[in-house]
Short mmCIF file of C-alpha atoms in Angstrom, two decimals:
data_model
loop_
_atom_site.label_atom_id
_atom_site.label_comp_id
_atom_site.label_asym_id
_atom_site.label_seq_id
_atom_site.Cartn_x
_atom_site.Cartn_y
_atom_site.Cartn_z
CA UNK A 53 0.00 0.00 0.00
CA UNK A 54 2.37 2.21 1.11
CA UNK A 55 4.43 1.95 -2.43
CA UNK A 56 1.08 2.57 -4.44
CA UNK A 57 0.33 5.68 -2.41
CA UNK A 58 4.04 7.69 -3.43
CA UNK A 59 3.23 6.09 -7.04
CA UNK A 60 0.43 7.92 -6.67
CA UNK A 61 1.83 10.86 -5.75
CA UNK A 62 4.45 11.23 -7.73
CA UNK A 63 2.66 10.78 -10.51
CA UNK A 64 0.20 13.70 -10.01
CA UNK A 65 3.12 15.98 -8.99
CA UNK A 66 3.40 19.32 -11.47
CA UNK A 67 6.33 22.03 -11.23
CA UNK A 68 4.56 25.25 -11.46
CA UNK A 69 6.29 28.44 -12.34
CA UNK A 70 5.76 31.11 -10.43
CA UNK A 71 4.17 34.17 -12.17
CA UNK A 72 6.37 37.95 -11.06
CA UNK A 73 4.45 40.87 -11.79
CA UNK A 74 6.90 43.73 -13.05
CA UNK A 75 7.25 46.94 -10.79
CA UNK A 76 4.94 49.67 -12.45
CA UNK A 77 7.38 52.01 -14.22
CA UNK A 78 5.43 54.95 -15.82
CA UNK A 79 6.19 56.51 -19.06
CA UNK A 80 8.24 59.16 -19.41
CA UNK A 81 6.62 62.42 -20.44
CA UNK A 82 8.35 64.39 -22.94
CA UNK A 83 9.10 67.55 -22.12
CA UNK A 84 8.18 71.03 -23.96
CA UNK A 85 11.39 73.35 -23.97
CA UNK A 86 11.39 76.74 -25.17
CA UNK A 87 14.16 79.46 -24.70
CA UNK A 88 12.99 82.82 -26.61
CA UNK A 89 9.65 84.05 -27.55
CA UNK A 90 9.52 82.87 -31.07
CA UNK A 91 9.94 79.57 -29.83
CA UNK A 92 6.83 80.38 -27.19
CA UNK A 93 4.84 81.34 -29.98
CA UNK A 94 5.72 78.35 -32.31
CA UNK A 95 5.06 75.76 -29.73
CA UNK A 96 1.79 77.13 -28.50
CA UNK A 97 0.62 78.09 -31.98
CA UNK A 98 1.58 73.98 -32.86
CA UNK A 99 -0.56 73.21 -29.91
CA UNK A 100 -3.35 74.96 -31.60
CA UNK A 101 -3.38 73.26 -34.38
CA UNK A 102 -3.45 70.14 -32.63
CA UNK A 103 -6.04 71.50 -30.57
CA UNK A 104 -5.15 70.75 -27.39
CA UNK A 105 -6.39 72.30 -24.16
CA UNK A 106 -3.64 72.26 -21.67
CA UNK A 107 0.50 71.49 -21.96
CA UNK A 108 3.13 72.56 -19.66
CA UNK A 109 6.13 74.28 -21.18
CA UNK A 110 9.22 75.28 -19.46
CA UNK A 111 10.48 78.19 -20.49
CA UNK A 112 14.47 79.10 -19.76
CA UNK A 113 14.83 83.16 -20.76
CA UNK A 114 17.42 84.86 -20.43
CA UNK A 115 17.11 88.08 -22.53
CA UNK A 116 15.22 89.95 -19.87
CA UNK A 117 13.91 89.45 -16.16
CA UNK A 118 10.46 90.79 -16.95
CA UNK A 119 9.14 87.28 -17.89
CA UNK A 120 5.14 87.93 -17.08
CA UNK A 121 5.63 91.00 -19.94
CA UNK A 122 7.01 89.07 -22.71
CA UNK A 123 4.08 85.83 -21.44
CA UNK A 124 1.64 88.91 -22.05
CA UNK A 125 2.58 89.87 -24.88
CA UNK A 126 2.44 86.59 -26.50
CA UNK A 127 -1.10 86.25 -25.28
CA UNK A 128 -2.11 89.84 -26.72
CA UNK A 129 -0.07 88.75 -30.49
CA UNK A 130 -2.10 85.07 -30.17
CA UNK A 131 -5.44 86.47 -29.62
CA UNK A 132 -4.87 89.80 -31.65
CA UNK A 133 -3.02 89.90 -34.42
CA UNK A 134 -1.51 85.84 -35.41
CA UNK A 135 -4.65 85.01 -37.67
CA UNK A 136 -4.31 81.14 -36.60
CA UNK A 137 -5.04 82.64 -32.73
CA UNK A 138 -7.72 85.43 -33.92
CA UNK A 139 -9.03 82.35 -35.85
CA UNK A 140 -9.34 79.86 -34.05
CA UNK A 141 -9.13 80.90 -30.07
CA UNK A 142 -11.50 82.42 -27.39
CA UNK A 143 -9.09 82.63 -25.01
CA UNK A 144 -5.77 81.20 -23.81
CA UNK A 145 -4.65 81.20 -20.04
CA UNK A 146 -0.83 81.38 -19.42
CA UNK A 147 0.61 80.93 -15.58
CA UNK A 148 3.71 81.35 -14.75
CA UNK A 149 5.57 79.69 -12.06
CA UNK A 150 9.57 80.67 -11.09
CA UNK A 151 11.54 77.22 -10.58
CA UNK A 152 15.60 77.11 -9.94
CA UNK A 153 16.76 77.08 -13.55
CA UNK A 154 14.04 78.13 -15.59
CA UNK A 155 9.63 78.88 -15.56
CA UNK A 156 7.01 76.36 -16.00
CA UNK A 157 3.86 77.74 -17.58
CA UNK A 158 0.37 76.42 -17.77
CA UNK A 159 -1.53 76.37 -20.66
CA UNK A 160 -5.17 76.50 -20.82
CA UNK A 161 -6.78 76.86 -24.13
CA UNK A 162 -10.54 77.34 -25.10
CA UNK A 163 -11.19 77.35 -28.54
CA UNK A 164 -14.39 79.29 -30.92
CA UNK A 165 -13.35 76.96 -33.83
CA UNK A 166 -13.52 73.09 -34.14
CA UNK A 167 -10.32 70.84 -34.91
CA UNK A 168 -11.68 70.58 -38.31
CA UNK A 169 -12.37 73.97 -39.04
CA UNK A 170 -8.45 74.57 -38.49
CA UNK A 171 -7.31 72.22 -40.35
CA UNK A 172 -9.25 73.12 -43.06
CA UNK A 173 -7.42 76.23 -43.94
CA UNK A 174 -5.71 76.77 -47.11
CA UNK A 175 -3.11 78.47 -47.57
CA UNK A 176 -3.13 80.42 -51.25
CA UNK A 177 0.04 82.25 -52.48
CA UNK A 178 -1.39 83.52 -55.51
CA UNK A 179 -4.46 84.94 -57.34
CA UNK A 180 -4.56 81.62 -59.78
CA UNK A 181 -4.07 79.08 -57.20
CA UNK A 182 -6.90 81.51 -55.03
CA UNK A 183 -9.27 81.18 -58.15
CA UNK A 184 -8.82 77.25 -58.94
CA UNK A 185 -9.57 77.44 -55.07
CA UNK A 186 -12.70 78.60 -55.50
CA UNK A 187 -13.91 77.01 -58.10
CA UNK A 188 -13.22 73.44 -56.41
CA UNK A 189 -15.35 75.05 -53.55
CA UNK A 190 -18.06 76.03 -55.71
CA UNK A 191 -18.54 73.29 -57.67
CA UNK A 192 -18.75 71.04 -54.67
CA UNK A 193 -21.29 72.99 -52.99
CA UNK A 194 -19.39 73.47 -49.93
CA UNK A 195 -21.08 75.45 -46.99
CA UNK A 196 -17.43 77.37 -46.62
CA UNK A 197 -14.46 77.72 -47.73
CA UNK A 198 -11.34 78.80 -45.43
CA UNK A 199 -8.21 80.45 -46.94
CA UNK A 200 -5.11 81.75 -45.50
CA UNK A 201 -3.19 84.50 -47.55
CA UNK A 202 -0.33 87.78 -47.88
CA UNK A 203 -2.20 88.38 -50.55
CA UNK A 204 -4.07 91.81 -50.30
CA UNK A 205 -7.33 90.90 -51.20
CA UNK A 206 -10.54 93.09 -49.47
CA UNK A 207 -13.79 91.46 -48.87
CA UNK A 208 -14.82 93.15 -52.42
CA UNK A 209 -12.22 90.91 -54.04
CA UNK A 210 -13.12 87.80 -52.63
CA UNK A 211 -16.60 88.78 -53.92
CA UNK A 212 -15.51 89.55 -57.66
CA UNK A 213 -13.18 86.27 -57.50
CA UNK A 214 -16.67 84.76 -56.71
CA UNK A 215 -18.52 85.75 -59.91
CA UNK A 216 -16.27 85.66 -61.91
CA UNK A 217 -15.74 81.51 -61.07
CA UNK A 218 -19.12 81.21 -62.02
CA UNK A 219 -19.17 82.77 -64.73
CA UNK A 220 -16.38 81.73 -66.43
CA UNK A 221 -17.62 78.20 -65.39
CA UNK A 222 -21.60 77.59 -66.04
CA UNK A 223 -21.13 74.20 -66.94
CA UNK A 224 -19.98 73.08 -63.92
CA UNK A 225 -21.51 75.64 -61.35
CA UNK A 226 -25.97 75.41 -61.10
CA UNK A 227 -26.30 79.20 -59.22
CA UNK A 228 -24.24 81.58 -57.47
CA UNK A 229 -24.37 81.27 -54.29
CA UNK A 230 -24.34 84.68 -51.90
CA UNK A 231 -21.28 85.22 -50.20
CA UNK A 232 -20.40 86.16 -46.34
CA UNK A 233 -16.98 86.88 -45.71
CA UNK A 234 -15.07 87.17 -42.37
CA UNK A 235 -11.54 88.12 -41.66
CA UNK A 236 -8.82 87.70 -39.13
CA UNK A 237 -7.18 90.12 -38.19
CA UNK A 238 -9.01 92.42 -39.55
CA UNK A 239 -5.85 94.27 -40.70
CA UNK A 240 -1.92 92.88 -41.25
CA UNK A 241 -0.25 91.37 -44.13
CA UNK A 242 -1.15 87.42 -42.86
CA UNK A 243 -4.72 87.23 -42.98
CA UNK A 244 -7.34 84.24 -42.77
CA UNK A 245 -10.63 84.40 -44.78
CA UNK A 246 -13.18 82.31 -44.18
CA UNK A 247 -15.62 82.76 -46.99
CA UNK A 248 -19.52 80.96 -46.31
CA UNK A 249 -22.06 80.25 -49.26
CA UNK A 250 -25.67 80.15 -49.12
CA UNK A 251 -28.27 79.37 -51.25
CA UNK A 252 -32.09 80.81 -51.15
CA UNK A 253 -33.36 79.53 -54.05
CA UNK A 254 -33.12 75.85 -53.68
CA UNK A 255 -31.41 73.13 -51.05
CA UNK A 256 -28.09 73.30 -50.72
CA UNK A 257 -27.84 69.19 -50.64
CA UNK A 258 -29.79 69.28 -53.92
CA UNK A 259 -27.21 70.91 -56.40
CA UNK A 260 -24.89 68.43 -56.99
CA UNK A 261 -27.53 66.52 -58.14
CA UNK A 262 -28.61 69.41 -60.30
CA UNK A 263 -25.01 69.31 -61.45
CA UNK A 264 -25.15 66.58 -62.99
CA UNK A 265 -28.47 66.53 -64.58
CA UNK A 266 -27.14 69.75 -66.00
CA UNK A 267 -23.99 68.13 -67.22
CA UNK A 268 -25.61 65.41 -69.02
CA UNK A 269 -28.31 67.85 -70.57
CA UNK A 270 -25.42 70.15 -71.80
CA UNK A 271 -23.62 67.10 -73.50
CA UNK A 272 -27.00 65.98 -75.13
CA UNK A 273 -27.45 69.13 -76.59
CA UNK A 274 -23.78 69.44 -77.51
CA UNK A 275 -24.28 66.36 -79.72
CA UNK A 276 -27.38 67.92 -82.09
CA UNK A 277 -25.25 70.72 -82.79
CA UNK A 278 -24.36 70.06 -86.56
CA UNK A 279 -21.23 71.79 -88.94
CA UNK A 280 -17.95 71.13 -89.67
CA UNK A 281 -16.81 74.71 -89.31
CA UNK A 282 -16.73 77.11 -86.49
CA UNK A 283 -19.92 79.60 -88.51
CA UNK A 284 -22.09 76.19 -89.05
CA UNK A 285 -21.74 75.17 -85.26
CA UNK A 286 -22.64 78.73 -84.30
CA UNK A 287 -25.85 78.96 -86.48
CA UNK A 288 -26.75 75.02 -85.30
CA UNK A 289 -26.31 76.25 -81.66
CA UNK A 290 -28.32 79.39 -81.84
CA UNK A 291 -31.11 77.45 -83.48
CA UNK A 292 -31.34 74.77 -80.69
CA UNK A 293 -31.69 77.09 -78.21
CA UNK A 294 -34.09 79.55 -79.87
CA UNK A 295 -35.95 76.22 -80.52
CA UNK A 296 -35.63 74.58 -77.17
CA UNK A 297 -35.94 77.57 -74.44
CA UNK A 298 -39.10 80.36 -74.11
CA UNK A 299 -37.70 83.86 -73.46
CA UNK A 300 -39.40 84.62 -69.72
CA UNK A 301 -39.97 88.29 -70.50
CA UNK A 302 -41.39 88.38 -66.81
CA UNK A 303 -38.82 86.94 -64.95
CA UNK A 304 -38.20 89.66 -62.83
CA UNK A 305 -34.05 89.77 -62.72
CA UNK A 306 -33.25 92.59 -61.31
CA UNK A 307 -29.67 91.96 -60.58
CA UNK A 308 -26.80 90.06 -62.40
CA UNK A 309 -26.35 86.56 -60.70
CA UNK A 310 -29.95 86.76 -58.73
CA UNK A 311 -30.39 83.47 -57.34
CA UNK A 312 -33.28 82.54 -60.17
CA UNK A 313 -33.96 79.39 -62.08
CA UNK A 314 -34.31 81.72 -65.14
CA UNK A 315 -31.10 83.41 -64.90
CA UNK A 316 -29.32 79.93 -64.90
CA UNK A 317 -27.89 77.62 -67.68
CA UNK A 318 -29.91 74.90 -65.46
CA UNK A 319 -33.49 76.89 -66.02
CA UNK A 320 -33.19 77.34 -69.63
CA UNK A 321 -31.59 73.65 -70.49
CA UNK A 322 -34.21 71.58 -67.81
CA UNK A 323 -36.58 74.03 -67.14
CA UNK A 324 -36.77 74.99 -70.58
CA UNK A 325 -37.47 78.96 -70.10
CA UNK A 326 -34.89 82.18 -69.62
CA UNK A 327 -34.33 85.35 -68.91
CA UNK A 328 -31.47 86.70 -70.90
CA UNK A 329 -28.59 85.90 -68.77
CA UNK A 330 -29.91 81.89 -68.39
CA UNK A 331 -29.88 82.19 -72.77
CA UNK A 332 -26.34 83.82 -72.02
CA UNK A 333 -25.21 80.74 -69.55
CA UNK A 334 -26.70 78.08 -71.18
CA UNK A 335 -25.26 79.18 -74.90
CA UNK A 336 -21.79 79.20 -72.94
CA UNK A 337 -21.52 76.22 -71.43
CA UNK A 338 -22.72 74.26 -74.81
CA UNK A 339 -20.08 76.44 -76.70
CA UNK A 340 -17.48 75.65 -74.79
CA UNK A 341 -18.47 72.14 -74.67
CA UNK A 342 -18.12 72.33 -78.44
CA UNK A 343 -14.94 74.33 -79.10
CA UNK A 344 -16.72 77.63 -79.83
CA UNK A 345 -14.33 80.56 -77.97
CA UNK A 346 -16.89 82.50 -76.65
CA UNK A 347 -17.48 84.84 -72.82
CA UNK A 348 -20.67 86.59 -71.41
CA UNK A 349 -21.26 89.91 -71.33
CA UNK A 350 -22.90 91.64 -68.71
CA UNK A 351 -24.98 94.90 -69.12
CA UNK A 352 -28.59 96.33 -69.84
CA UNK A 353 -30.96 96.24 -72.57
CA UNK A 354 -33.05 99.15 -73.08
CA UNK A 355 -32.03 100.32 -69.01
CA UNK A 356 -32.81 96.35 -67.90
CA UNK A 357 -30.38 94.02 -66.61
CA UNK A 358 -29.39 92.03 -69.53
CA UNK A 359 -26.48 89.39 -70.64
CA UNK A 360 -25.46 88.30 -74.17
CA UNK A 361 -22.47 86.33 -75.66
CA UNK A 362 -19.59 87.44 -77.38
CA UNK A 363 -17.96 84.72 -79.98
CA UNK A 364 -14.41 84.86 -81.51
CA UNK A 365 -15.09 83.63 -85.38
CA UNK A 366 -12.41 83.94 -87.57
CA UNK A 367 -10.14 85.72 -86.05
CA UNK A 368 -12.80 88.47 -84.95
CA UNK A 369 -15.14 89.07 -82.26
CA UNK A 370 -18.69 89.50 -82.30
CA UNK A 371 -21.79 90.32 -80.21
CA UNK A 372 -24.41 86.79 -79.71
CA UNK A 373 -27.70 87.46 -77.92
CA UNK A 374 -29.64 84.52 -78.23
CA UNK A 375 -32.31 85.63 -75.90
CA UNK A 376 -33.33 88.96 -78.71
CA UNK A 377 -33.11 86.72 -81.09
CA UNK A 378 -35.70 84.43 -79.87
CA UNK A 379 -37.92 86.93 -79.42
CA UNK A 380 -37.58 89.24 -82.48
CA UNK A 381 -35.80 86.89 -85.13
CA UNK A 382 -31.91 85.99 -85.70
CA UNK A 383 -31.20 88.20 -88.02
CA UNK A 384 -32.11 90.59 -85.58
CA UNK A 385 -28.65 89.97 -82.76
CA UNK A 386 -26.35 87.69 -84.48
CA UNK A 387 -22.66 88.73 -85.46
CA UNK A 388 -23.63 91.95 -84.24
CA UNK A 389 -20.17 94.80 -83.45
CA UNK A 390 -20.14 97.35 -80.96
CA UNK A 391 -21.83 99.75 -82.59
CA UNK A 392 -24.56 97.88 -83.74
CA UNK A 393 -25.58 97.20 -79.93
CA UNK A 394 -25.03 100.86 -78.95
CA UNK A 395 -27.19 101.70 -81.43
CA UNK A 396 -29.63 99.19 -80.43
CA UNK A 397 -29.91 100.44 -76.92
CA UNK A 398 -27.29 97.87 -75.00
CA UNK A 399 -25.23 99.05 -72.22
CA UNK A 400 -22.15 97.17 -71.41
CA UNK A 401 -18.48 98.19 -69.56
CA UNK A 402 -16.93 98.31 -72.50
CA UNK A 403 -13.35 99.77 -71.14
CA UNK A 404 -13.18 95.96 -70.02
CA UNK A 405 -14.87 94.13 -72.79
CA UNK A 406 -12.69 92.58 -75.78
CA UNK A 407 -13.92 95.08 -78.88
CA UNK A 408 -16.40 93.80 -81.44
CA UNK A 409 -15.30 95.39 -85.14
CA UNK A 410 -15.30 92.13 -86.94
CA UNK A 411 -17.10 92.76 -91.02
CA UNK A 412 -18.83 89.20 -91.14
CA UNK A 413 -22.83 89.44 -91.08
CA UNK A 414 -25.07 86.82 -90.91
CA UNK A 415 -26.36 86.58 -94.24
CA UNK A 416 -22.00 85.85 -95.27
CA UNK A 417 -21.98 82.75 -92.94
CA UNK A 418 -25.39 81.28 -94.35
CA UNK A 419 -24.37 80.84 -97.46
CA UNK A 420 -24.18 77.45 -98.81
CA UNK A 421 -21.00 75.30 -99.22
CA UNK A 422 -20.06 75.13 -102.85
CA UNK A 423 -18.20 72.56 -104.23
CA UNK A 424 -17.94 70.67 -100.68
CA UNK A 425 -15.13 73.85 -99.84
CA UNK A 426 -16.72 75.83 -97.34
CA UNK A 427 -17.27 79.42 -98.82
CA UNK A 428 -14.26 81.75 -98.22
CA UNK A 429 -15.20 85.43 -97.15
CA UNK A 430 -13.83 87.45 -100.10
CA UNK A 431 -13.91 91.35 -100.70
CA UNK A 432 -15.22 91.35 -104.85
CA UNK A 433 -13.32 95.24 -104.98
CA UNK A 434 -10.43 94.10 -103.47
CA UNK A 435 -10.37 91.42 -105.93
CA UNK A 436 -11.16 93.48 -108.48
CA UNK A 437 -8.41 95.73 -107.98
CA UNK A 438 -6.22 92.80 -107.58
CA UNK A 439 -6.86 92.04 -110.88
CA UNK A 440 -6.58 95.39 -112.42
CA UNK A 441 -3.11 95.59 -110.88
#
């Protein structure tokens, strides 16, 4: 018995290990060092932008014993005149504390802008890169837009850079949105501009839908348009639209850019009625969509707010209204030059408009092709004294 028992035993014996918890050892904080106020500035401006509420910094200064003036006056330059800190901050604490070798401060940090609202900023270094800025807002539909710039620009500019995106791009752009423009600091060579859209006239969420219906419906049309030259195109153009869109002679636009389905490349291409500056859009985003070089004019027509086209052909410019021609006939404001329109009672800034003098008329670019050559624009005198010579 007694030698079945430590059989027993030893064969149910186990070795365990025991288990030795490690000595907690915490992690070593790294330490913010700063030794001049640039270096205050930098640090707290990177905490900013990280968006933190509270760090320590020590701070070892040397270049003057008045420490709590210089912590001051980086509070006053943060909150007053840095446009990250007029941006983004509602207040900043900084407390100062004297140790041996060098001063602690305490940061505390309340913001009036979110994390994302900072790091949204762009910064723009010239009027190009501000413009293609723009645009990529616009034609997204974004609520704002946030831009940091030397630049010069006044609220007026940011304004004109506005409407001038969309009209240089009413393919891509449904309505111009109004504008609201804040900056910070309000004066100083580095600036931040945070620049808000709005839109009265329809939901915001709904445009880029509208964008797209209004690419596809510019593309469609772009494929009727019929002619192997530059004059055919034009004519084939100006008949789809005088055929496809009602002039909306009570449309009520009392201002370039209103926000109105009628004054929009989308209201006279799905809607299927204008006022004269939806002709103008719509006309401009097919032409360019076809190779045409044509821009929109804005001005008046008979004291009312008006816009036409004006189309290079040839080598020579020309006035387009499609709207006056729907209503009183093509022959009526085709290939029209500047004096033409003065004398027909439009109103335009001409000091800034590209100069219509160009000799073609309608009736020289509806003549037929002969021969399969398309017909040549030849002066009979001048080749009449040609010959005589």
């Amino acid at each position: 018995m007694l030698g079945g028992c430590v059989s027993l035993l030893e064969f149910h014996t186990e070795e365990i290990t025991r288990h030795e918890v490690a000595p907690y050892e915490p992690q070593p904080t790294e330490q913010i060092v700063v030794s001049n106020y640039d270096e205050l500035i930098s640090v707290i401006l990177g905490l900013v932008m990280e968006h933190e509420s509270e760090a320590q910094i020590q701070f070892h200064y040397h270049d003057s014993e008045d420490v709590q003036a210089e912590i001051g006056r980086v509070r006053y330059e943060l909150l007053n005149e840095h446009p990250i800190g007029v941006f983004a901050l509602e207040d900043i604490t900084l407390d100062v504390t004297r140790i041996v070798t060098h001063f602690e401060i305490d940061v505390s940090i309340d913001y009036s802008r979110t994390e994302e609202e900072v790091n949204s900023i762009t910064n723009i270094s010239t009027q190009r890169y501000m413009m293609t800025h723009l645009f990529r807002a616009m034609s997204q539909y974004n609520e704002e837009t946030i831009i940091r710039t030397r630049l010069q620009f006044s609220i007026d500019d940011i304004n004109k850079f506005v409407r001038e995106t969309y009209y240089q791009n009413p393919r891509y752009i449904v309505m111009l949105p109004f504008v609201a423009v804040e900056v910070f600091p309000q004066e100083g060579i580095d600036r931040i501009f945070k620049i808000g859209f709005a839109y009265t006239a329809t939901n915001q969420n709904q445009l880029p839908q509208m964008s797209e219906e209004l690419t596809d419906s510019i593309q469609s049309r772009a494929e009727l348009v019929e002619g192997d030259t530059d004059s055919a195109k034009l004519l084939s153009l100006i008949n789809i639209l005088i055929d496809s869109v009602e002039f909306n002679d009570g449309a009520m636009v009392h201002t370039h850019g209103a926000q109105n389905f009628d004054a929009t490349a989308f209201g006279a291409l799905m809607h299927g009625r204008a006022a004269g500056e939806g002709f103008a859009m719509a006309f401009q985003a097919i032409a360019e969509e076809i190779g045409l070089d044509s821009r929109i004019v804005l001005g008046y027509f008979e004291g009312r707010v008006h816009a036409w086209n004006i189309v290079q052909l040839y080598g020579e410019y020309y006035h387009v209204d499609v709207a006056m021609a729907r209503v009183h006939g093509i022959e009526t404001a085709i290939l029209k030059r500047d004096v033409d329109f003065e004398e027909m009672m439009y109103t335009w800034d001409m000091e800034n408009t590209v100069a219509c003098v160009g000799e073609l008329t309608l009736e020289d670019i509806m003549i037929p092709y002969i021969e399969d050559e398309p017909y040549d624009i030849v002066d009979n005198d001048d080749v009449n004294n040609e010959e005589e010579g």
